[in-house]
XYZ file of C-alpha atoms in Angstrom:
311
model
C -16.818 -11.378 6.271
C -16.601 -9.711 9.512
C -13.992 -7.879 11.203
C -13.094 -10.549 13.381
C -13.302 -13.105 10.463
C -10.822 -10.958 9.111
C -8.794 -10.593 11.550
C -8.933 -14.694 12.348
C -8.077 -15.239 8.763
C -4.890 -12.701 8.633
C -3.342 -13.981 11.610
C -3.438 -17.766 10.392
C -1.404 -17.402 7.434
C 2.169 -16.889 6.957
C 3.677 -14.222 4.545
C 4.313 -17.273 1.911
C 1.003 -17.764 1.795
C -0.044 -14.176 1.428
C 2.175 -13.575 -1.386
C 0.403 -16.856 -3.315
C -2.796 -14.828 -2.821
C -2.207 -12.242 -4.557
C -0.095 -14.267 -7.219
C -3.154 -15.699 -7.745
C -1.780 -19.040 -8.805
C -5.359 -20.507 -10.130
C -5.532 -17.631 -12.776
C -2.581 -18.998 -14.918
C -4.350 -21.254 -17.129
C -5.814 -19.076 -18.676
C -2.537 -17.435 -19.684
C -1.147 -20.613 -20.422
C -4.556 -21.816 -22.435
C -4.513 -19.397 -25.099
C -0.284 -20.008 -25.547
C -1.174 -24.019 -25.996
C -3.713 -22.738 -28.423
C -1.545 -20.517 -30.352
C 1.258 -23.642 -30.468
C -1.285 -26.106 -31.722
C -1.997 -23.562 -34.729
C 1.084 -23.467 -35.325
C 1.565 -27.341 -35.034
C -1.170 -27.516 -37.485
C 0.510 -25.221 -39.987
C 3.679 -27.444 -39.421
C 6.084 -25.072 -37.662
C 5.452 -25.654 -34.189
C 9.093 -24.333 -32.243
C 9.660 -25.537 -28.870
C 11.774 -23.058 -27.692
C 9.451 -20.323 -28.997
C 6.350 -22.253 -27.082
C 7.815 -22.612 -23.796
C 9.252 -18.768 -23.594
C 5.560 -17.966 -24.696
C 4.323 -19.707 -22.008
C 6.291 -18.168 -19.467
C 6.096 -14.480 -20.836
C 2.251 -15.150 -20.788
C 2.558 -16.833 -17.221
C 4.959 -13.558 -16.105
C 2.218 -10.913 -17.353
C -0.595 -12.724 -15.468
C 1.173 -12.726 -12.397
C 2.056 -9.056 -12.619
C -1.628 -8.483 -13.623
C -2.681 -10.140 -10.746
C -0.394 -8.122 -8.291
C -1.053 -4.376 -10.112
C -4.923 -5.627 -9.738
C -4.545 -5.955 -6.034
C -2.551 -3.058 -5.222
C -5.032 -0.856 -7.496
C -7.999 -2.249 -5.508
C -6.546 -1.749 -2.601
C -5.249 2.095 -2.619
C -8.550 2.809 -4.442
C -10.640 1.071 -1.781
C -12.522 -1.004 -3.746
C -11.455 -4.477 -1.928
C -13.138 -4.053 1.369
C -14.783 -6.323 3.956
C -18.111 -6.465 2.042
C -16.469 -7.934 -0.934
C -17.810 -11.823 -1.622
C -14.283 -12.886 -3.204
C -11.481 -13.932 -1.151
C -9.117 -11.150 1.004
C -5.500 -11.265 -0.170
C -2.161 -10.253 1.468
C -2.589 -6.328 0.693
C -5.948 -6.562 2.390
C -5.169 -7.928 5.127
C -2.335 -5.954 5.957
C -0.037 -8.456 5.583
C 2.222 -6.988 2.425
C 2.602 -3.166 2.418
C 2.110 -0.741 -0.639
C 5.819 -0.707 -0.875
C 6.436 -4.424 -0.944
C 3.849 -4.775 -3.480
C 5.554 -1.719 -5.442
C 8.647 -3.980 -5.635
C 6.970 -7.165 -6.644
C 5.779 -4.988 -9.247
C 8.929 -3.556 -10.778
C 10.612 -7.401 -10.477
C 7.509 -8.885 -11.799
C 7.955 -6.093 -14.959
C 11.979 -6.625 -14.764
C 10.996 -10.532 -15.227
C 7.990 -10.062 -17.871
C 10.965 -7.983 -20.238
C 13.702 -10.432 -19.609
C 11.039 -13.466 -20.823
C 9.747 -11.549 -23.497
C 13.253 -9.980 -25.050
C 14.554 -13.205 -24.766
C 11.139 -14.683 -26.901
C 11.846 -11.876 -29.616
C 15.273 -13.222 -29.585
C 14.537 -16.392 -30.666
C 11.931 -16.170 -32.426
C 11.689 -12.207 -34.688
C 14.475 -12.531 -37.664
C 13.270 -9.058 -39.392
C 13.686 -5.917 -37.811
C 10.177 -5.086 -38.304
C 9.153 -7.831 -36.478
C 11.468 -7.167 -33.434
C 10.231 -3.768 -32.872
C 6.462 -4.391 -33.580
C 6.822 -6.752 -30.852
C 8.889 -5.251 -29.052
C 5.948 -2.799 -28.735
C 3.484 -5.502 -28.134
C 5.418 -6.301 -25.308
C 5.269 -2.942 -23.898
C 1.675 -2.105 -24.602
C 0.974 -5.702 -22.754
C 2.425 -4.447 -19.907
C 1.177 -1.154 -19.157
C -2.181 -2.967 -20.179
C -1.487 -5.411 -17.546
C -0.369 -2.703 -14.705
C -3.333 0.196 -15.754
C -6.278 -2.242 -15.476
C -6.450 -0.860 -11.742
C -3.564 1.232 -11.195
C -3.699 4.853 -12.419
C -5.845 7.954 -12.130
C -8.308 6.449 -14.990
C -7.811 2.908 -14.443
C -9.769 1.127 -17.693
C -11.039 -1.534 -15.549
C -12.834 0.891 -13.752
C -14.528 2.215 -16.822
C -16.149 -1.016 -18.225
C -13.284 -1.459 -20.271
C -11.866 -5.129 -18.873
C -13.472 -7.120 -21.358
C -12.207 -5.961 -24.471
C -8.617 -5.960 -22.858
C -9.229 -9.241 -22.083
C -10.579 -10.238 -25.670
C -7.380 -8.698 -26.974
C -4.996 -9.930 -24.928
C -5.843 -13.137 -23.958
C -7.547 -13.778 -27.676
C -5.869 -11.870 -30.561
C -2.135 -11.403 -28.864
C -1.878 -14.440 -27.081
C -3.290 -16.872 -30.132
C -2.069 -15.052 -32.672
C 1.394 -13.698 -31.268
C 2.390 -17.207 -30.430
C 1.312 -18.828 -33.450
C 3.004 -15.617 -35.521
C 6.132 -15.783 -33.453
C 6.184 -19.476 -34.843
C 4.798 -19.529 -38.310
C 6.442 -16.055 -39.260
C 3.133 -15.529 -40.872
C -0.045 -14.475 -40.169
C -3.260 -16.074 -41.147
C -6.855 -15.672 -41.447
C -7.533 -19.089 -40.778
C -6.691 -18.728 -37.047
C -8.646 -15.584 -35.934
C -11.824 -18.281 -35.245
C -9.322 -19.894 -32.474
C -8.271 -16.510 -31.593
C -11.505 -15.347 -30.848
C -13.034 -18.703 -29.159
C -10.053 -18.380 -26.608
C -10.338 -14.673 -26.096
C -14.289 -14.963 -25.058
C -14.075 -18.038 -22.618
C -11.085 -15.510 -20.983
C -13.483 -12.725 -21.352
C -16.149 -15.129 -19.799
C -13.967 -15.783 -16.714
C -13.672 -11.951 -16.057
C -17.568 -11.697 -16.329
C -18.297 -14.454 -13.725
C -15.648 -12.535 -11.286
C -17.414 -9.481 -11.729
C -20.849 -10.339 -11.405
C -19.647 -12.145 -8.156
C -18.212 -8.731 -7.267
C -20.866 -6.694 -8.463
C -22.385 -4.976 -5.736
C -18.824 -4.169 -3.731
C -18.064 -2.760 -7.246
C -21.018 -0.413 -7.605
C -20.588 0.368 -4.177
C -17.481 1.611 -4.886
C -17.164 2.983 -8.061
C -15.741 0.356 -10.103
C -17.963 0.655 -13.278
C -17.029 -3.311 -14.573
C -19.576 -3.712 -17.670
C -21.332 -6.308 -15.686
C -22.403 -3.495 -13.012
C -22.896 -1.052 -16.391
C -25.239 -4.002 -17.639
C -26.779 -4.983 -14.053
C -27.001 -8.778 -13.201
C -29.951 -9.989 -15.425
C -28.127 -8.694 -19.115
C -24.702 -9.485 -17.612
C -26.054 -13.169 -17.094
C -26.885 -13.019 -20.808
C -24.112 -11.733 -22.068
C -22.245 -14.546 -20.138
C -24.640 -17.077 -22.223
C -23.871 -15.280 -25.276
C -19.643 -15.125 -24.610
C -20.004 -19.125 -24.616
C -22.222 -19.481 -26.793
C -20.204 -17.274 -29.490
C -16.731 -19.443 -28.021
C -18.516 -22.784 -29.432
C -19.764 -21.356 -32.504
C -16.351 -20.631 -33.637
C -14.574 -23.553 -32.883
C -17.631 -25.328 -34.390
C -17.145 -23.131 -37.545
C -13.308 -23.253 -37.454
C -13.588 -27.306 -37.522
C -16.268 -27.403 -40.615
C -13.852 -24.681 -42.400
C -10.798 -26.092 -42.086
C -10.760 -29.591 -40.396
C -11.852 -33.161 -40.761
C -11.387 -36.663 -39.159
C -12.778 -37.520 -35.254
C -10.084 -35.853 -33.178
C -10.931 -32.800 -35.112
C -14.397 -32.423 -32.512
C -12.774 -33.415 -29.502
C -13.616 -30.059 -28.006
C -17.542 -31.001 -28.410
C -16.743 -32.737 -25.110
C -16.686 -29.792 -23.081
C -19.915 -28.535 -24.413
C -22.091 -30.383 -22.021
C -19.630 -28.632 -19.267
C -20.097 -25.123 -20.692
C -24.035 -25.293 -21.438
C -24.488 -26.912 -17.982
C -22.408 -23.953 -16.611
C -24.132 -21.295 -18.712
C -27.778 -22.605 -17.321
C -26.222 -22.236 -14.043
C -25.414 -18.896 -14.574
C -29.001 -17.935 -15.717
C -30.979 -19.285 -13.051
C -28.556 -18.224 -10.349
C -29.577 -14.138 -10.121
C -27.294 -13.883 -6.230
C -23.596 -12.454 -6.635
C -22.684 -14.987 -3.752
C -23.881 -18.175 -6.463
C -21.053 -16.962 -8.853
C -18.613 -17.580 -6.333
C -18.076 -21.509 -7.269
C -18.893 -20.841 -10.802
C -15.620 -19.002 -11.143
C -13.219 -21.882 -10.709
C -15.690 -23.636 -12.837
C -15.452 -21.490 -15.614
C -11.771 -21.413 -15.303
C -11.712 -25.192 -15.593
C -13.733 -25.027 -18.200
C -12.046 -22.511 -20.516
C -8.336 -24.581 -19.820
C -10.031 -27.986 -21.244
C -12.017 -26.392 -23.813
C -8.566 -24.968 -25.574
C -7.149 -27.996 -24.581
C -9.125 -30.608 -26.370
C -8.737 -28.119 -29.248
C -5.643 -27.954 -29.287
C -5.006 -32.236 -28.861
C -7.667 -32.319 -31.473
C -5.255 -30.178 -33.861
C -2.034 -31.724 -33.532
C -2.978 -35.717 -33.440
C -5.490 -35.579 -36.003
């Protein structure tokens, strides 16, 4: 994009619209994915909780959001979004919300992610032990959420995105909700756990490899700029690849009946995407294959978890 493209594009939206930028409004179903998966193990297990579900969903939706705004402002004062980058400008780039604004979203957007998730713990944690270990769950999601880019060692910066990712959007997410339900944990769902936590992982890959030269340019050591295109193209094929093989094993563990391998119809979608991927070696080709693998990721947990709960 070019100065005057820049410029062009600033001037033609309105503040609203800059904030939704940086919201990042297409990124939440991937929050809300791994929640509906969580639920549907519980389901399963027969103590699916409404009220625990929907508070889930809207902590998870909350620490996305302020993800989304720390990520931007960390870019941003580290000078790592520029002109050159192949994905999309947003408000703080275009000069169209200040550091301080964003600095206030931020503290709301934390004030908001507590409020959702004491009032979660509330409902759901009966043992003191469980309040406080979530308590610091909660915390520990949040500083995750704000030090991916923010900081003077920010761990996306050091390669370390994916395994946050795998964590958080995989083991906490799955297994938090389906815990904060169940009051139990169990073995049986870490398969789920993980499935969800790669295709997340697998969503952070694409949007690095699209970013991967501004990145190196830059300093921001992603793993796919640590790896270089080629092996982070494989490692993409081997994320997905891993994702099936666990639902796939999950279903032949512990399942039976039709419903059970509804998710086998987004298999053609993800091995059609991941053969994409491979043959595509230019960081501007990843640029549609993003909201792809976003799609793809929502209906894969989704057909999991509708093959769970009305089998």
């Amino acid at each position: 994009m070019t100065n005057s493209d820049n410029m062009s594009s600033t001037t033609s939206i309105s503040p609203i619209q800059a904030w939704l930028e940086s919201l990042r409004p297409k990124t939440l179903p991937l929050a809300v994915a791994a929640v509906i998966t969580g639920s549907a193990l519980a389901s399963w297990a027969g103590h699916f909780k409404w009220p625990v579900a929907l508070l889930a969903l809207l902590t998870a939706a909350i620490l996305q959001i302020l993800s989304n705004l720390a990520n931007d402002y960390g870019d941003v004062v580290k000078g790592s979004d520029t002109e050159e980058r192949l994905g999309p400008l947003r408000g703080m780039q275009k000069g169209l919300i200040s550091a301080k604004q964003m600095k206030n979203a931020l503290k709301i957007t934390v004030l908001l992610a507590c409020l959702s998730g004491i009032s979660l713990i509330a409902v759901a944690c009966n043992s003191p032990s469980d309040i406080v270990g979530f308590l610091a769950l909660g915390l520990l999601a949040i500083v995750a959420a704000i030090t991916y880019t923010v900081g003077t060692r920010p761990y996306g910066y050091l390669g370390l995105g994916d395994i946050s990712v795998l964590i958080f959007f995989g083991y906490l997410s799955v297994l938090g909700t389906y815990y904060l339900q169940v009051g139990d944990f169990s073995i049986n769902t870490l398969l789920p756990a993980t499935a969800s936590g790669l295709l997340s992982v697998a969503v952070l890959n694409i949007n690095n490899l699209r970013d991967i030269d501004s990145d190196r340019q830059n300093g921001k050591n992603t793993l796919a700029v640590r790896l270089g295109g080629k092996k982070a193209r494989c490692y993409h094929a081997v994320l997905l690849v891993t994702a099936m093989l666990c639902l796939v094993s999950f279903t032949l563990l512990y399942r039976n009946g039709g419903l059970s391998w509804l998710f086998l119809l987004a298999f053609p979608l993800l091995l059609k995407h991941i053969a994409q991927v491979l043959r595509d070696p230019t960081p501007e080709g990843m640029r549609p294959k993003l909201v792809q693998m976003v799609k793809a990721a929502l209906l894969t947990n989704i057909l999991f978890s509708i093959g769970l709960v009305f089998n």
